[in-house]
Amino acid sequence: DPLPDGHVLIVSGFGPGRLSTHAAGRPAVIAEVDINTGKKVCETKLTSFPGDSDWAIYRAEQFYNTPLMYPPLITDEISTEQESTYTLKFSIWNSIYEMFPSEAQIKIYASYTDPITTPIVNKIVRFKCCFRPTPVQLVLEDIPSLPNDKNAAHMFVIQITNGDGLTTEGVLMLHG
């Protein structure tokens, strides 16, 4: 979680009330980290022992400043002389740890459109909960075929926005 001073609060581990057979003797950690240097500003470790009362550690919610995307790949080309169809595959993660699925908006812009500000894809998907990867597979149709020229290319900008309005972008180049 971001802190008012610009640092980040990081937590990990379990108390004896959760996975108690695995948590005994292992510390739960609460750390404050300076995001500019990556160094711990302070740290507290809480250790549970067999027979301890149930307790739980606070769970930070913010993991990253933007959603994550990895790796965008274009596969399965179906081409004619004029147009091509591609399948775009990638995984996304929300920037926060949520117990329930939440919405993500995916927009894809292409260098061959005029204006480039009009997305060729504008789709709502749902992030999986608990910071698990969400696989995405999109079909890109009616893409103008590239000449058989190593200098010819289409550029695609993939934009992911989560429910909090946080956005990340990735660029994918398709060469002739």
Short mmCIF file of C-alpha atoms in Angstrom, two decimals:
data_model
loop_
_atom_site.label_atom_id
_atom_site.label_comp_id
_atom_site.label_asym_id
_atom_site.label_seq_id
_atom_site.Cartn_x
_atom_site.Cartn_y
_atom_site.Cartn_z
CA ASP A 1 0.00 0.00 0.00
CA PRO A 2 1.30 3.51 -0.74
CA LEU A 3 2.02 5.59 2.35
CA PRO A 4 1.63 9.38 2.68
CA ASP A 5 5.42 9.86 2.80
CA GLY A 6 5.85 8.22 -0.61
CA HIS A 7 7.08 4.91 0.79
CA VAL A 8 5.30 1.57 0.31
CA LEU A 9 3.96 -0.80 2.98
CA ILE A 10 4.67 -4.48 2.24
CA VAL A 11 3.31 -7.41 4.25
CA SER A 12 3.80 -11.16 4.02
CA GLY A 13 3.26 -14.27 6.11
CA PHE A 14 0.43 -15.74 8.16
CA GLY A 15 -0.71 -15.86 11.77
CA PRO A 16 -1.54 -19.14 13.48
CA GLY A 17 -5.23 -18.83 12.58
CA ARG A 18 -4.43 -19.41 8.91
CA LEU A 19 -2.35 -22.34 7.72
CA SER A 20 -1.33 -22.80 11.35
CA THR A 21 0.68 -25.97 10.73
CA HIS A 22 2.82 -24.07 8.22
CA ALA A 23 3.00 -20.75 10.08
CA ALA A 24 4.39 -21.94 13.41
CA GLY A 25 7.86 -20.51 13.91
CA ARG A 26 7.80 -18.50 10.66
CA PRO A 27 7.48 -14.73 10.95
CA ALA A 28 4.86 -12.51 9.40
CA VAL A 29 6.64 -9.40 8.12
CA ILE A 30 5.51 -5.78 7.89
CA ALA A 31 8.04 -3.57 6.10
CA GLU A 32 8.15 0.01 4.90
CA VAL A 33 10.21 0.43 1.72
CA ASP A 34 11.53 3.58 0.05
CA ILE A 35 10.47 3.06 -3.58
CA ASN A 36 13.23 5.37 -4.86
CA THR A 37 16.06 3.34 -3.33
CA GLY A 38 14.39 -0.04 -2.76
CA LYS A 39 15.75 -0.07 0.80
CA LYS A 40 13.76 -0.98 3.89
CA VAL A 41 13.03 2.03 6.08
CA CYS A 42 11.70 -0.13 8.91
CA GLU A 43 10.60 -3.72 9.47
CA THR A 44 8.62 -5.65 12.08
CA LYS A 45 8.52 -9.44 12.31
CA LEU A 46 5.78 -11.27 14.21
CA THR A 47 6.41 -14.93 14.96
CA SER A 48 3.75 -17.44 15.97
CA PHE A 49 4.35 -20.56 18.01
CA PRO A 50 2.27 -23.71 18.52
CA GLY A 51 -0.60 -22.97 20.90
CA ASP A 52 -0.76 -19.23 20.10
CA SER A 53 -4.21 -17.66 19.85
CA ASP A 54 -5.56 -17.02 16.39
CA TRP A 55 -4.46 -13.76 14.81
CA ALA A 56 -4.11 -12.52 11.27
CA ILE A 57 -1.78 -10.07 9.58
CA TYR A 58 -3.09 -7.06 7.64
CA ARG A 59 -3.02 -7.61 3.88
CA ALA A 60 -1.70 -4.78 1.72
CA GLU A 61 -3.87 -4.10 -1.29
CA GLN A 62 -1.75 -2.10 -3.71
CA PHE A 63 0.94 -4.12 -5.47
CA TYR A 64 1.84 -1.98 -8.49
CA ASN A 65 1.12 1.53 -9.75
CA THR A 66 -0.53 0.15 -12.91
CA PRO A 67 -1.94 -3.18 -14.09
CA LEU A 68 0.61 -5.64 -15.49
CA MET A 69 0.69 -7.22 -18.94
CA TYR A 70 2.94 -10.09 -20.04
CA PRO A 71 3.89 -11.06 -22.81
CA PRO A 72 1.92 -9.80 -25.80
CA LEU A 73 2.30 -12.27 -28.66
CA ILE A 74 0.69 -12.38 -32.09
CA THR A 75 0.05 -15.88 -33.40
CA ASP A 76 -2.12 -17.81 -35.84
CA GLU A 77 -1.86 -15.62 -38.92
CA ILE A 78 -4.52 -16.14 -41.60
CA SER A 79 -3.72 -14.01 -44.64
CA THR A 80 -5.14 -13.05 -47.97
CA GLU A 81 -3.50 -10.73 -50.44
CA GLN A 82 -5.39 -7.74 -48.99
CA GLU A 83 -5.98 -8.49 -45.29
CA SER A 84 -4.78 -10.65 -42.43
CA THR A 85 -6.32 -11.96 -39.22
CA TYR A 86 -4.17 -12.53 -36.15
CA THR A 87 -4.71 -13.88 -32.66
CA LEU A 88 -3.21 -11.71 -29.91
CA LYS A 89 -2.44 -13.53 -26.64
CA PHE A 90 -1.22 -12.11 -23.33
CA SER A 91 -1.85 -12.23 -19.59
CA ILE A 92 -2.87 -9.36 -17.33
CA TRP A 93 -2.81 -8.82 -13.57
CA ASN A 94 -4.68 -6.15 -11.67
CA SER A 95 -2.53 -3.67 -9.71
CA ILE A 96 -4.34 -4.51 -6.45
CA TYR A 97 -5.13 -7.66 -4.49
CA GLU A 98 -8.88 -8.13 -4.59
CA MET A 99 -10.98 -10.99 -3.29
CA PHE A 100 -13.42 -10.73 -6.21
CA PRO A 101 -12.99 -10.37 -9.99
CA SER A 102 -13.01 -6.78 -11.25
CA GLU A 103 -13.29 -5.15 -14.65
CA ALA A 104 -10.51 -4.18 -17.00
CA GLN A 105 -10.88 -2.26 -20.23
CA ILE A 106 -8.62 -3.28 -23.09
CA LYS A 107 -8.09 -0.94 -26.02
CA ILE A 108 -5.82 -1.64 -28.94
CA TYR A 109 -4.69 1.10 -31.29
CA ALA A 110 -2.98 0.47 -34.63
CA SER A 111 -0.58 2.59 -36.65
CA TYR A 112 -2.52 2.01 -39.89
CA THR A 113 -5.75 3.63 -38.62
CA ASP A 114 -6.64 7.23 -39.28
CA PRO A 115 -6.84 8.76 -36.78
CA ILE A 116 -4.65 6.57 -34.59
CA THR A 117 -6.77 7.65 -31.60
CA THR A 118 -9.60 5.30 -32.65
CA PRO A 119 -9.13 1.84 -31.10
CA ILE A 120 -9.46 -1.25 -33.30
CA VAL A 121 -10.42 -3.20 -30.14
CA ASN A 122 -12.38 -1.83 -27.19
CA LYS A 123 -13.32 -4.69 -24.87
CA ILE A 124 -14.20 -5.22 -21.21
CA VAL A 125 -12.72 -8.29 -19.52
CA ARG A 126 -12.63 -9.35 -15.87
CA PHE A 127 -9.40 -9.60 -13.89
CA LYS A 128 -9.19 -12.82 -11.91
CA CYS A 129 -9.21 -12.27 -8.16
CA CYS A 130 -6.37 -12.71 -5.66
CA PHE A 131 -3.66 -11.37 -8.00
CA ARG A 132 -3.75 -14.33 -10.37
CA PRO A 133 -2.93 -13.98 -14.08
CA THR A 134 -5.90 -13.44 -16.37
CA PRO A 135 -5.27 -14.92 -19.84
CA VAL A 136 -6.56 -12.79 -22.71
CA GLN A 137 -6.97 -13.90 -26.31
CA LEU A 138 -8.23 -11.40 -28.88
CA VAL A 139 -8.75 -11.85 -32.60
CA LEU A 140 -7.52 -8.93 -34.69
CA GLU A 141 -9.39 -8.98 -37.99
CA ASP A 142 -9.08 -7.00 -41.20
CA ILE A 143 -5.47 -6.00 -40.58
CA PRO A 144 -4.03 -4.62 -43.85
CA SER A 145 -1.48 -7.09 -45.21
CA LEU A 146 2.11 -5.93 -45.13
CA PRO A 147 4.26 -6.03 -48.23
CA ASN A 148 7.00 -8.64 -48.18
CA ASP A 149 9.46 -6.02 -47.01
CA LYS A 150 11.53 -6.25 -43.82
CA ASN A 151 11.10 -2.48 -43.28
CA ALA A 152 7.28 -2.61 -43.42
CA ALA A 153 5.58 -2.80 -40.01
CA HIS A 154 2.35 -2.27 -38.14
CA MET A 155 2.58 -0.95 -34.61
CA PHE A 156 -0.08 -1.92 -32.06
CA VAL A 157 -0.49 -0.12 -28.74
CA ILE A 158 -2.24 -2.27 -26.12
CA GLN A 159 -3.81 -0.25 -23.30
CA ILE A 160 -5.17 -1.87 -20.10
CA THR A 161 -7.18 0.21 -17.60
CA ASN A 162 -8.43 -1.16 -14.28
CA GLY A 163 -11.51 -0.08 -12.29
CA ASP A 164 -9.47 2.55 -10.43
CA GLY A 165 -8.50 4.25 -13.70
CA LEU A 166 -4.88 3.06 -13.54
CA THR A 167 -3.53 2.38 -17.04
CA THR A 168 -0.59 0.53 -18.54
CA GLU A 169 0.46 0.34 -22.18
CA GLY A 170 2.49 -2.09 -24.23
CA VAL A 171 3.71 -1.81 -27.82
CA LEU A 172 3.85 -4.70 -30.26
CA MET A 173 5.43 -4.48 -33.71
CA LEU A 174 4.32 -6.71 -36.60
CA HIS A 175 6.94 -6.81 -39.39
CA GLY A 176 6.47 -7.71 -43.05
#
